Amino acid sequence: MKFNTKTIHGGQEHDPAYGSVMPPIYQTSTYAQTTPGGHKGYEYSRTHNPTRNALEKSFASIENGSHGLAFGSGLAAIDAVIKLLQPGDEVISTNDLYGGTYRLFTSIFEKFGIKFHFIGMNNASNIESYITKNTKLIWVETPTNPMMNIIDIKATSSIAKKYNVLLAVDNTFATPYLQRPLDLGADIVMHSATKYLGGHSDVVMGALIVKDKSLAERLYYIQNASGAVCGPQDSFLVLRGIKTLHIRMQRHCENGKAVAEYLASHPKIEKVYWPGFKNHPNHKIAKEQMDDFGGMVSFTTKGNNYQEAINIVENLKVFTLAESLGGVESLAGHPASMTHASIPKAEREKTGVVDSLIRLSVGIEDVGDLIEDLKQAI
Ligand SMILES: *Cc1c(COP(=O)(O)O)cnc(C)c1O
C-alpha cells in the first residue's frame, strides 16, 4: 500500500457491528463481562479503547511501524519514552528543541537522576564524543523548532546502533508524508499529533510508533501504568485528520516554498530559515531524507529589533498570532516571547532564537493572500 492510501485505509477495518465506514466513538470507560474475565478484548478504557486502537493502527501504518500508541499530548508521549530509563542514565538531545520538551527533560526528569546533554547535531559525528557507558537514548528533532536545522537520521542511527543506544525522532514538523525515521534506522518515532496529524487545530494529542515488539510492550506497559491516554472523541478527530494528511501536506509544502522565497527577496528581512534553500547548511541531507521541505518557515528582520518583530506579528491579519502549528490555517509566532520563553535567553540565543525571530506555520489558504498579508505587516 502506498502512503496516500495508507493515510485513509492503513490498519483500518469497517466496524464489525454495523459496518460503519468510520470507527464509532466508543465513549465508554468500561466493558460488560459475561463471567469474570469473559470479555471481547476490552476491559477498561485506560488500557484499551476500540476508537483509540483504530487510531493507533493508523499511526503504525503511516510511519511504517509495527505498533502505534496514542497519548493525551505530545509531551505525554515523550514522558513515556523517558520512563523507559533509570536514574543514572544519560540522554543526548538536540539543543534546538521544542521548548516544552526542554522543560520536561530539565525540570521534571533531571531531578529523578537522568542526565541530559543538549548538543548541536548538525554534524552527526559530534554526538559520539558525548556517549558514555550510561548513554541510553539519543533524542532528535528534525527539522528543528524553530531554526529548521536538519539532522542526519541515518548517520545518527548508525552511531546509536554502534553503541547500542535507542534513537527517538520527534517527527512532528516533517510528518511521515515527508520523512519516515523508522525506515532510516530510528527505534521510536514521536509526534505531537496536535499539529499536522490532527491538522485542524482542534485537538491535543501525542503519538509513539515503534517497529520492535518488545519495545512496544514496554511502552504499552508505561502507557497503561502511567495513564496519560487520550479519549475516544479525540482519537476519532485525529483519525479523520490523518485521512487528508497527504493532500494537506502537499499544499503546506507549495505554500511554504512560495512564502520562503518571498521573504528571502524582501529588503527588510535578514535571514530566512527553510531547508529547501540550496544555501541552507544541511540542504543536501534534507533532500536525501525528506520528500519535500514542509510548511514551516522562520525569519529574522534586519537590525534584530524586538519591538519590530512584535509589531509584525500583531499586524498580520490572515496569519493568526498563536502558539502551535500544523493546522489548515496559517499561524505566526514569536519564539523568544512565546514557545521558547521557558529557555533562558543566553541558551536560546546560542541556537539562533534571537529577539527578531518570527516563526510561520504556513497554512493551506490561497498563497497570494498569505504573501499580501506578510507584505502589509512587514
Ligand atoms: C507541540 C510540539 C510538542 C509537544 O506536543 P503537545 O501536543 O503540545 O504536548 C513536541 N514537539 C514538537 C516539535 C512540537 O511542535
mmCIF file of C-alpha atoms and ligand atoms in Angstrom:
data_model
loop_
_atom_site.group_PDB
_atom_site.id
_atom_site.type_symbol
_atom_site.label_atom_id
_atom_site.label_comp_id
_atom_site.label_asym_id
_atom_site.label_seq_id
_atom_site.Cartn_x
_atom_site.Cartn_y
_atom_site.Cartn_z
ATOM 1 C CA MET A 1 0.000 0.000 0.000
ATOM 2 C CA LYS A 2 1.354 3.452 -0.931
ATOM 3 C CA PHE A 3 1.396 6.329 1.552
ATOM 4 C CA ASN A 4 -1.598 8.159 0.041
ATOM 5 C CA THR A 5 -3.700 5.022 0.514
ATOM 6 C CA LYS A 6 -2.326 4.242 3.981
ATOM 7 C CA THR A 7 -3.469 7.611 5.342
ATOM 8 C CA ILE A 8 -7.048 6.564 4.518
ATOM 9 C CA HIS A 9 -7.080 2.786 4.935
ATOM 10 C CA GLY A 10 -3.906 1.831 6.832
ATOM 11 C CA GLY A 11 -4.730 -0.548 9.700
ATOM 12 C CA GLN A 12 -8.466 0.167 9.351
ATOM 13 C CA GLU A 13 -11.399 -2.240 9.278
ATOM 14 C CA HIS A 14 -15.078 -1.491 8.942
ATOM 15 C CA ASP A 15 -16.751 -1.757 12.309
ATOM 16 C CA PRO A 16 -17.972 -5.339 12.844
ATOM 17 C CA ALA A 17 -21.283 -4.299 14.482
ATOM 18 C CA TYR A 18 -22.950 -2.407 11.601
ATOM 19 C CA GLY A 19 -20.187 -1.979 9.010
ATOM 20 C CA SER A 20 -19.804 1.732 9.749
ATOM 21 C CA VAL A 21 -17.038 3.077 7.499
ATOM 22 C CA MET A 22 -15.600 5.289 10.233
ATOM 23 C CA PRO A 23 -14.965 3.655 13.610
ATOM 24 C CA PRO A 24 -17.634 4.693 16.114
ATOM 25 C CA ILE A 25 -16.603 6.932 19.001
ATOM 26 C CA TYR A 26 -16.690 4.303 21.741
ATOM 27 C CA GLN A 27 -17.420 6.770 24.523
ATOM 28 C CA THR A 28 -17.168 4.271 27.343
ATOM 29 C CA SER A 29 -14.870 3.722 30.295
ATOM 30 C CA THR A 30 -15.676 0.044 30.773
ATOM 31 C CA TYR A 31 -17.000 -3.088 29.028
ATOM 32 C CA ALA A 32 -19.503 -5.717 30.171
ATOM 33 C CA GLN A 33 -18.177 -9.160 31.062
ATOM 34 C CA THR A 34 -20.274 -12.337 30.930
ATOM 35 C CA THR A 35 -18.201 -14.013 33.649
ATOM 36 C CA PRO A 36 -15.136 -12.576 35.443
ATOM 37 C CA GLY A 37 -12.523 -12.210 32.687
ATOM 38 C CA GLY A 38 -15.089 -13.112 29.992
ATOM 39 C CA HIS A 39 -14.877 -10.091 27.661
ATOM 40 C CA LYS A 40 -14.307 -9.301 23.992
ATOM 41 C CA GLY A 41 -10.752 -7.998 24.378
ATOM 42 C CA TYR A 42 -11.682 -4.789 26.189
ATOM 43 C CA GLU A 43 -11.874 -4.340 29.960
ATOM 44 C CA TYR A 44 -11.204 -0.712 30.785
ATOM 45 C CA SER A 45 -10.546 2.299 28.534
ATOM 46 C CA ARG A 46 -7.229 3.397 30.059
ATOM 47 C CA THR A 47 -5.871 0.065 28.846
ATOM 48 C CA HIS A 48 -7.763 -0.277 25.530
ATOM 49 C CA ASN A 49 -10.463 1.509 23.621
ATOM 50 C CA PRO A 50 -11.616 0.460 20.146
ATOM 51 C CA THR A 51 -11.568 4.011 18.720
ATOM 52 C CA ARG A 52 -8.077 4.615 20.130
ATOM 53 C CA ASN A 53 -6.941 1.225 18.835
ATOM 54 C CA ALA A 54 -8.101 2.138 15.307
ATOM 55 C CA LEU A 55 -6.051 5.336 15.536
ATOM 56 C CA GLU A 56 -3.004 3.509 16.921
ATOM 57 C CA LYS A 57 -3.120 1.154 13.945
ATOM 58 C CA SER A 58 -3.266 4.129 11.606
ATOM 59 C CA PHE A 59 -0.219 5.675 13.348
ATOM 60 C CA ALA A 60 1.737 2.436 12.890
ATOM 61 C CA SER A 61 0.725 2.186 9.243
ATOM 62 C CA ILE A 62 1.677 5.703 8.122
ATOM 63 C CA GLU A 63 5.090 5.562 9.859
ATOM 64 C CA ASN A 64 5.881 2.038 8.583
ATOM 65 C CA GLY A 65 5.991 0.745 12.164
ATOM 66 C CA SER A 66 4.543 -2.381 13.745
ATOM 67 C CA HIS A 67 2.913 -0.698 16.765
ATOM 68 C CA GLY A 68 1.438 2.734 17.495
ATOM 69 C CA LEU A 69 0.490 4.309 20.825
ATOM 70 C CA ALA A 70 -1.721 7.341 21.396
ATOM 71 C CA PHE A 71 -1.307 9.709 24.362
ATOM 72 C CA GLY A 72 -3.108 12.707 25.798
ATOM 73 C CA SER A 73 -0.477 15.101 24.368
ATOM 74 C CA GLY A 74 2.863 15.125 22.590
ATOM 75 C CA LEU A 75 4.586 15.765 25.911
ATOM 76 C CA ALA A 76 2.814 12.763 27.475
ATOM 77 C CA ALA A 77 4.265 10.646 24.648
ATOM 78 C CA ILE A 78 7.794 11.975 25.327
ATOM 79 C CA ASP A 79 7.252 11.430 29.056
ATOM 80 C CA ALA A 80 6.521 7.737 28.345
ATOM 81 C CA VAL A 81 9.761 7.377 26.351
ATOM 82 C CA ILE A 82 11.892 8.838 29.159
ATOM 83 C CA LYS A 83 10.197 6.465 31.620
ATOM 84 C CA LEU A 84 11.997 3.618 29.815
ATOM 85 C CA LEU A 85 15.140 4.927 31.573
ATOM 86 C CA GLN A 86 16.590 4.553 35.075
ATOM 87 C CA PRO A 87 18.304 7.036 37.423
ATOM 88 C CA GLY A 88 21.913 7.441 36.266
ATOM 89 C CA ASP A 89 21.054 7.000 32.583
ATOM 90 C CA GLU A 90 22.085 9.706 30.111
ATOM 91 C CA VAL A 91 20.298 11.175 27.112
ATOM 92 C CA ILE A 92 21.899 13.082 24.250
ATOM 93 C CA SER A 93 19.429 15.545 22.752
ATOM 94 C CA THR A 94 19.394 18.191 20.035
ATOM 95 C CA ASN A 95 19.973 21.625 21.577
ATOM 96 C CA ASP A 96 17.489 23.367 19.258
ATOM 97 C CA LEU A 97 14.443 21.753 20.790
ATOM 98 C CA TYR A 98 10.729 22.334 21.283
ATOM 99 C CA GLY A 99 10.577 24.432 24.470
ATOM 100 C CA GLY A 100 8.184 22.083 26.271
ATOM 101 C CA THR A 101 10.465 19.110 25.626
ATOM 102 C CA TYR A 102 13.404 21.024 27.097
ATOM 103 C CA ARG A 103 11.292 21.898 30.140
ATOM 104 C CA LEU A 104 10.150 18.276 30.613
ATOM 105 C CA PHE A 105 13.729 16.994 30.407
ATOM 106 C CA THR A 106 15.322 19.593 32.671
ATOM 107 C CA SER A 107 12.658 20.488 35.224
ATOM 108 C CA ILE A 108 10.928 17.111 35.620
ATOM 109 C CA PHE A 109 13.326 14.298 34.738
ATOM 110 C CA GLU A 110 16.687 15.731 35.852
ATOM 111 C CA LYS A 111 15.516 15.589 39.461
ATOM 112 C CA PHE A 112 14.984 11.832 39.074
ATOM 113 C CA GLY A 113 18.662 11.428 38.239
ATOM 114 C CA ILE A 114 18.532 11.322 34.440
ATOM 115 C CA LYS A 115 21.237 13.400 32.790
ATOM 116 C CA PHE A 116 20.610 15.301 29.542
ATOM 117 C CA HIS A 117 23.247 16.652 27.160
ATOM 118 C CA PHE A 118 21.920 19.295 24.751
ATOM 119 C CA ILE A 119 24.227 19.470 21.775
ATOM 120 C CA GLY A 120 24.399 20.698 18.182
ATOM 121 C CA MET A 121 23.842 17.740 15.867
ATOM 122 C CA ASN A 122 24.346 19.485 12.506
ATOM 123 C CA ASN A 123 27.364 17.263 12.287
ATOM 124 C CA ALA A 124 26.313 13.799 13.469
ATOM 125 C CA SER A 125 29.873 12.842 14.428
ATOM 126 C CA ASN A 126 29.634 15.433 17.237
ATOM 127 C CA ILE A 127 27.318 13.002 19.068
ATOM 128 C CA GLU A 128 29.965 10.355 19.552
ATOM 129 C CA SER A 129 32.099 12.423 21.936
ATOM 130 C CA TYR A 130 29.146 12.649 24.383
ATOM 131 C CA ILE A 131 28.484 8.909 24.543
ATOM 132 C CA THR A 132 29.355 7.215 27.830
ATOM 133 C CA LYS A 133 28.548 3.768 29.203
ATOM 134 C CA ASN A 134 25.418 5.352 30.727
ATOM 135 C CA THR A 135 24.020 6.724 27.450
ATOM 136 C CA LYS A 136 20.703 5.022 26.734
ATOM 137 C CA LEU A 137 18.866 7.348 24.367
ATOM 138 C CA ILE A 138 19.509 9.857 21.592
ATOM 139 C CA TRP A 139 16.663 12.343 21.164
ATOM 140 C CA VAL A 140 16.443 14.049 17.777
ATOM 141 C CA GLU A 141 14.105 16.682 16.409
ATOM 142 C CA THR A 142 14.387 17.328 12.653
ATOM 143 C CA PRO A 143 13.646 19.799 11.178
ATOM 144 C CA THR A 144 14.259 21.547 14.486
ATOM 145 C CA ASN A 145 11.953 24.047 16.089
ATOM 146 C CA PRO A 146 12.199 26.906 15.230
ATOM 147 C CA MET A 147 15.597 27.104 13.460
ATOM 148 C CA MET A 148 14.886 24.464 10.778
ATOM 149 C CA ASN A 149 18.171 22.667 11.343
ATOM 150 C CA ILE A 150 18.300 19.284 9.693
ATOM 151 C CA ILE A 151 19.792 16.293 11.467
ATOM 152 C CA ASP A 152 21.003 13.317 9.510
ATOM 153 C CA ILE A 153 18.796 10.482 10.828
ATOM 154 C CA LYS A 154 20.680 7.711 9.033
ATOM 155 C CA ALA A 155 24.095 8.860 10.288
ATOM 156 C CA THR A 156 22.708 9.298 13.823
ATOM 157 C CA SER A 157 21.160 5.836 13.746
ATOM 158 C CA SER A 158 24.446 4.197 12.785
ATOM 159 C CA ILE A 159 26.067 5.859 15.832
ATOM 160 C CA ALA A 160 23.134 4.724 18.013
ATOM 161 C CA LYS A 161 23.472 1.149 16.745
ATOM 162 C CA LYS A 162 27.250 1.122 17.221
ATOM 163 C CA TYR A 163 26.814 1.934 20.945
ATOM 164 C CA ASN A 164 23.535 0.033 21.414
ATOM 165 C CA VAL A 165 21.605 3.198 22.279
ATOM 166 C CA LEU A 166 17.940 3.868 21.389
ATOM 167 C CA LEU A 167 17.244 6.568 18.812
ATOM 168 C CA ALA A 168 13.984 8.528 19.079
ATOM 169 C CA VAL A 169 12.943 11.086 16.465
ATOM 170 C CA ASP A 170 10.347 13.807 17.020
ATOM 171 C CA ASN A 171 8.756 13.766 13.554
ATOM 172 C CA THR A 172 6.138 16.442 14.298
ATOM 173 C CA PHE A 173 7.425 19.014 11.777
ATOM 174 C CA ALA A 174 8.056 16.672 8.857
ATOM 175 C CA THR A 175 5.244 14.113 9.294
ATOM 176 C CA PRO A 176 5.558 10.724 7.573
ATOM 177 C CA TYR A 177 4.450 12.416 4.321
ATOM 178 C CA LEU A 178 7.952 13.911 4.154
ATOM 179 C CA GLN A 179 10.139 11.661 6.288
ATOM 180 C CA ARG A 180 9.911 8.141 7.778
ATOM 181 C CA PRO A 181 12.514 7.851 10.568
ATOM 182 C CA LEU A 182 11.911 4.130 11.275
ATOM 183 C CA ASP A 183 12.953 3.357 7.677
ATOM 184 C CA LEU A 184 16.130 5.394 8.290
ATOM 185 C CA GLY A 185 17.068 3.364 11.377
ATOM 186 C CA ALA A 186 15.301 5.110 14.280
ATOM 187 C CA ASP A 187 13.757 2.957 17.032
ATOM 188 C CA ILE A 188 10.969 5.305 18.125
ATOM 189 C CA VAL A 189 9.035 7.987 16.257
ATOM 190 C CA MET A 190 7.207 10.577 18.308
ATOM 191 C CA HIS A 191 4.532 13.065 17.219
ATOM 192 C CA SER A 192 2.671 15.900 18.672
ATOM 193 C CA ALA A 193 -0.466 14.808 16.787
ATOM 194 C CA THR A 194 -1.845 18.173 17.895
ATOM 195 C CA LYS A 195 -0.054 19.568 14.843
ATOM 196 C CA TYR A 196 -0.084 18.163 11.276
ATOM 197 C CA LEU A 197 -1.565 14.718 12.001
ATOM 198 C CA GLY A 198 -4.683 16.220 13.603
ATOM 199 C CA GLY A 199 -4.275 19.125 11.206
ATOM 200 C CA HIS A 200 -7.236 21.290 12.227
ATOM 201 C CA SER A 201 -6.123 22.910 15.496
ATOM 202 C CA ASP A 202 -8.950 21.242 17.385
ATOM 203 C CA VAL A 203 -7.264 18.565 19.483
ATOM 204 C CA VAL A 204 -4.192 17.958 21.696
ATOM 205 C CA MET A 205 -2.620 14.519 21.324
ATOM 206 C CA GLY A 206 0.652 12.620 21.170
ATOM 207 C CA ALA A 207 1.857 9.503 19.384
ATOM 208 C CA LEU A 208 4.663 6.979 19.527
ATOM 209 C CA ILE A 209 5.417 4.475 16.793
ATOM 210 C CA VAL A 210 7.944 1.621 17.009
ATOM 211 C CA LYS A 211 8.886 -1.376 14.877
ATOM 212 C CA ASP A 212 10.024 -3.742 17.628
ATOM 213 C CA LYS A 213 7.547 -5.878 19.583
ATOM 214 C CA SER A 214 9.379 -5.929 22.917
ATOM 215 C CA LEU A 215 9.936 -2.151 22.855
ATOM 216 C CA ALA A 216 6.220 -1.742 22.020
ATOM 217 C CA GLU A 217 5.290 -3.915 25.009
ATOM 218 C CA ARG A 218 7.444 -1.866 27.380
ATOM 219 C CA LEU A 219 5.809 1.329 26.109
ATOM 220 C CA TYR A 220 2.264 -0.116 26.318
ATOM 221 C CA TYR A 221 3.037 -1.045 29.906
ATOM 222 C CA ILE A 222 4.052 2.565 30.666
ATOM 223 C CA GLN A 223 1.060 3.949 28.736
ATOM 224 C CA ASN A 224 -1.327 1.897 30.883
ATOM 225 C CA ALA A 225 0.592 2.202 34.159
ATOM 226 C CA SER A 226 1.145 5.983 33.923
ATOM 227 C CA GLY A 227 -2.234 6.529 32.294
ATOM 228 C CA ALA A 228 -1.663 9.565 30.029
ATOM 229 C CA VAL A 229 -4.062 8.285 27.359
ATOM 230 C CA CYS A 230 -6.336 10.245 25.030
ATOM 231 C CA GLY A 231 -10.104 9.933 24.860
ATOM 232 C CA PRO A 232 -12.186 8.298 22.127
ATOM 233 C CA GLN A 233 -13.567 11.582 20.744
ATOM 234 C CA ASP A 234 -10.056 12.966 20.250
ATOM 235 C CA SER A 235 -8.956 9.657 18.724
ATOM 236 C CA PHE A 236 -11.762 9.977 16.188
ATOM 237 C CA LEU A 237 -10.757 13.544 15.300
ATOM 238 C CA VAL A 238 -7.103 12.651 14.684
ATOM 239 C CA LEU A 239 -8.071 9.585 12.669
ATOM 240 C CA ARG A 240 -10.200 11.854 10.500
ATOM 241 C CA GLY A 241 -7.341 14.360 10.235
ATOM 242 C CA ILE A 242 -4.883 11.719 9.020
ATOM 243 C CA LYS A 243 -7.164 10.844 6.099
ATOM 244 C CA THR A 244 -6.279 14.151 4.421
ATOM 245 C CA LEU A 245 -2.665 14.384 5.636
ATOM 246 C CA HIS A 246 -1.166 13.813 2.200
ATOM 247 C CA ILE A 247 -3.202 16.456 0.383
ATOM 248 C CA ARG A 248 -2.783 18.986 3.182
ATOM 249 C CA MET A 249 0.977 18.408 3.300
ATOM 250 C CA GLN A 250 1.283 18.826 -0.445
ATOM 251 C CA ARG A 251 -0.289 22.301 -0.187
ATOM 252 C CA HIS A 252 1.656 23.183 3.004
ATOM 253 C CA CYS A 253 4.851 22.467 1.065
ATOM 254 C CA GLU A 254 3.831 24.504 -2.000
ATOM 255 C CA ASN A 255 2.733 27.485 0.092
ATOM 256 C CA GLY A 256 5.771 27.206 2.390
ATOM 257 C CA LYS A 257 8.126 27.394 -0.586
ATOM 258 C CA ALA A 258 6.367 30.460 -2.042
ATOM 259 C CA VAL A 259 6.387 32.266 1.331
ATOM 260 C CA ALA A 260 10.068 31.417 1.995
ATOM 261 C CA GLU A 261 11.039 32.729 -1.443
ATOM 262 C CA TYR A 262 9.003 35.908 -0.980
ATOM 263 C CA LEU A 263 10.626 36.619 2.404
ATOM 264 C CA ALA A 264 14.127 35.924 1.050
ATOM 265 C CA SER A 265 13.578 38.615 -1.588
ATOM 266 C CA HIS A 266 12.315 41.241 0.904
ATOM 267 C CA PRO A 267 14.775 44.096 1.637
ATOM 268 C CA LYS A 268 13.836 44.284 5.373
ATOM 269 C CA ILE A 269 14.427 40.585 6.006
ATOM 270 C CA GLU A 270 17.805 39.462 7.296
ATOM 271 C CA LYS A 271 17.594 35.683 7.183
ATOM 272 C CA VAL A 272 15.046 33.060 6.163
ATOM 273 C CA TYR A 273 15.290 29.576 7.641
ATOM 274 C CA TRP A 274 13.769 26.965 5.340
ATOM 275 C CA PRO A 275 15.503 23.686 4.439
ATOM 276 C CA GLY A 276 14.528 23.923 0.762
ATOM 277 C CA PHE A 277 17.045 26.700 0.062
ATOM 278 C CA LYS A 278 20.219 25.488 -1.650
ATOM 279 C CA ASN A 279 22.286 27.611 0.759
ATOM 280 C CA HIS A 280 20.661 26.030 3.854
ATOM 281 C CA PRO A 281 23.627 24.435 5.695
ATOM 282 C CA ASN A 282 22.081 20.946 5.577
ATOM 283 C CA HIS A 283 20.083 21.228 2.360
ATOM 284 C CA LYS A 284 21.776 18.132 0.957
ATOM 285 C CA ILE A 285 20.697 15.932 3.881
ATOM 286 C CA ALA A 286 17.192 17.445 3.813
ATOM 287 C CA LYS A 287 16.944 16.494 0.150
ATOM 288 C CA GLU A 288 18.083 12.968 0.878
ATOM 289 C CA GLN A 289 15.897 12.178 3.876
ATOM 290 C CA MET A 290 12.810 14.285 3.083
ATOM 291 C CA ASP A 291 10.487 14.144 0.077
ATOM 292 C CA ASP A 292 9.790 17.901 0.216
ATOM 293 C CA PHE A 293 10.524 20.724 2.665
ATOM 294 C CA GLY A 294 7.330 21.368 4.618
ATOM 295 C CA GLY A 295 5.367 24.424 5.605
ATOM 296 C CA MET A 296 7.435 25.763 8.493
ATOM 297 C CA VAL A 297 9.448 28.926 7.792
ATOM 298 C CA SER A 298 11.323 31.149 10.260
ATOM 299 C CA PHE A 299 12.878 34.544 9.590
ATOM 300 C CA THR A 300 14.623 37.490 11.251
ATOM 301 C CA THR A 301 14.485 41.185 10.391
ATOM 302 C CA LYS A 302 17.478 43.448 9.770
ATOM 303 C CA GLY A 303 18.600 45.193 12.973
ATOM 304 C CA ASN A 304 17.202 42.386 15.163
ATOM 305 C CA ASN A 305 14.700 44.665 16.909
ATOM 306 C CA TYR A 306 12.392 43.003 19.473
ATOM 307 C CA GLN A 307 9.604 45.577 19.140
ATOM 308 C CA GLU A 308 9.666 45.453 15.337
ATOM 309 C CA ALA A 309 9.085 41.686 15.441
ATOM 310 C CA ILE A 310 6.183 42.192 17.863
ATOM 311 C CA ASN A 311 4.689 44.833 15.525
ATOM 312 C CA ILE A 312 4.875 42.480 12.555
ATOM 313 C CA VAL A 313 3.104 39.594 14.305
ATOM 314 C CA GLU A 314 0.477 41.973 15.697
ATOM 315 C CA ASN A 315 -0.226 43.467 12.243
ATOM 316 C CA LEU A 316 -0.817 40.173 10.466
ATOM 317 C CA LYS A 317 -4.477 39.629 9.506
ATOM 318 C CA VAL A 318 -4.708 36.306 7.647
ATOM 319 C CA PHE A 319 -1.975 34.725 9.791
ATOM 320 C CA THR A 320 -3.182 34.333 13.373
ATOM 321 C CA LEU A 321 -0.763 35.168 16.179
ATOM 322 C CA ALA A 322 -0.806 31.926 18.154
ATOM 323 C CA GLU A 323 1.247 29.116 19.583
ATOM 324 C CA SER A 324 1.163 25.794 17.757
ATOM 325 C CA LEU A 325 1.463 24.833 14.113
ATOM 326 C CA GLY A 326 0.401 22.341 11.508
ATOM 327 C CA GLY A 327 -3.274 23.286 11.150
ATOM 328 C CA VAL A 328 -5.014 24.258 7.920
ATOM 329 C CA GLU A 329 -4.857 27.914 8.972
ATOM 330 C CA SER A 330 -1.643 29.956 8.899
ATOM 331 C CA LEU A 331 -0.151 30.891 12.261
ATOM 332 C CA ALA A 332 2.678 33.207 13.260
ATOM 333 C CA GLY A 333 4.643 33.068 16.478
ATOM 334 C CA HIS A 334 7.413 34.968 18.232
ATOM 335 C CA PRO A 335 9.531 32.184 19.822
ATOM 336 C CA ALA A 336 11.547 34.438 22.163
ATOM 337 C CA SER A 337 8.399 35.566 23.984
ATOM 338 C CA MET A 338 6.146 32.567 23.318
ATOM 339 C CA THR A 339 7.200 28.950 22.661
ATOM 340 C CA HIS A 340 10.787 29.431 23.842
ATOM 341 C CA ALA A 341 10.156 31.755 26.773
ATOM 342 C CA SER A 342 10.968 28.871 29.146
ATOM 343 C CA ILE A 343 14.506 28.569 27.706
ATOM 344 C CA PRO A 344 16.979 31.062 29.250
ATOM 345 C CA LYS A 345 17.852 33.963 26.857
ATOM 346 C CA ALA A 346 21.567 33.116 26.698
ATOM 347 C CA GLU A 347 20.732 29.471 25.984
ATOM 348 C CA ARG A 348 18.187 30.276 23.249
ATOM 349 C CA GLU A 349 20.430 32.860 21.548
ATOM 350 C CA LYS A 350 23.196 30.276 21.254
ATOM 351 C CA THR A 351 20.903 28.322 18.941
ATOM 352 C CA GLY A 352 19.725 31.382 16.944
ATOM 353 C CA VAL A 353 16.433 32.136 18.715
ATOM 354 C CA VAL A 354 17.107 35.889 18.729
ATOM 355 C CA ASP A 355 14.673 38.698 19.582
ATOM 356 C CA SER A 356 13.522 39.347 15.992
ATOM 357 C CA LEU A 357 12.932 35.719 15.056
ATOM 358 C CA ILE A 358 9.406 35.014 13.764
ATOM 359 C CA ARG A 359 8.156 31.519 13.051
ATOM 360 C CA LEU A 360 5.434 30.855 10.495
ATOM 361 C CA SER A 361 3.282 27.778 10.155
ATOM 362 C CA VAL A 362 2.175 28.300 6.581
ATOM 363 C CA GLY A 363 -1.360 27.008 6.141
ATOM 364 C CA ILE A 364 -3.282 25.895 3.084
ATOM 365 C CA GLU A 365 -5.087 29.160 2.266
ATOM 366 C CA ASP A 366 -4.603 30.972 -1.045
ATOM 367 C CA VAL A 367 -0.882 31.710 -1.202
ATOM 368 C CA GLY A 368 -1.450 35.148 -2.786
ATOM 369 C CA ASP A 369 -3.450 36.190 0.280
ATOM 370 C CA LEU A 370 -0.677 34.939 2.581
ATOM 371 C CA ILE A 371 2.051 36.864 0.759
ATOM 372 C CA GLU A 372 -0.113 40.001 0.595
ATOM 373 C CA ASP A 373 -0.622 39.730 4.374
ATOM 374 C CA LEU A 374 3.103 39.425 5.086
ATOM 375 C CA LYS A 375 3.783 42.359 2.745
ATOM 376 C CA GLN A 376 1.425 44.737 4.585
ATOM 377 C CA ALA A 377 2.624 43.616 8.040
ATOM 378 C CA ILE A 378 6.349 43.915 7.287
HETATM 379 C C1 LIG B 1 3.961 20.863 20.040
HETATM 380 C C2 LIG B 1 5.189 20.055 19.999
HETATM 381 C C3 LIG B 1 5.489 19.142 21.009
HETATM 382 C C4 LIG B 1 4.596 18.961 22.230
HETATM 383 O O1 LIG B 1 3.369 18.434 21.895
HETATM 384 P P1 LIG B 1 1.986 18.757 22.697
HETATM 385 O O2 LIG B 1 0.968 18.029 21.889
HETATM 386 O O3 LIG B 1 1.834 20.233 22.700
HETATM 387 O O4 LIG B 1 2.165 18.205 24.064
HETATM 388 C C5 LIG B 1 6.654 18.412 20.894
HETATM 389 N N1 LIG B 1 7.494 18.565 19.841
HETATM 390 C C6 LIG B 1 7.230 19.439 18.859
HETATM 391 C C7 LIG B 1 8.187 19.572 17.727
HETATM 392 C C8 LIG B 1 6.084 20.219 18.899
HETATM 393 O O5 LIG B 1 5.844 21.104 17.933
#
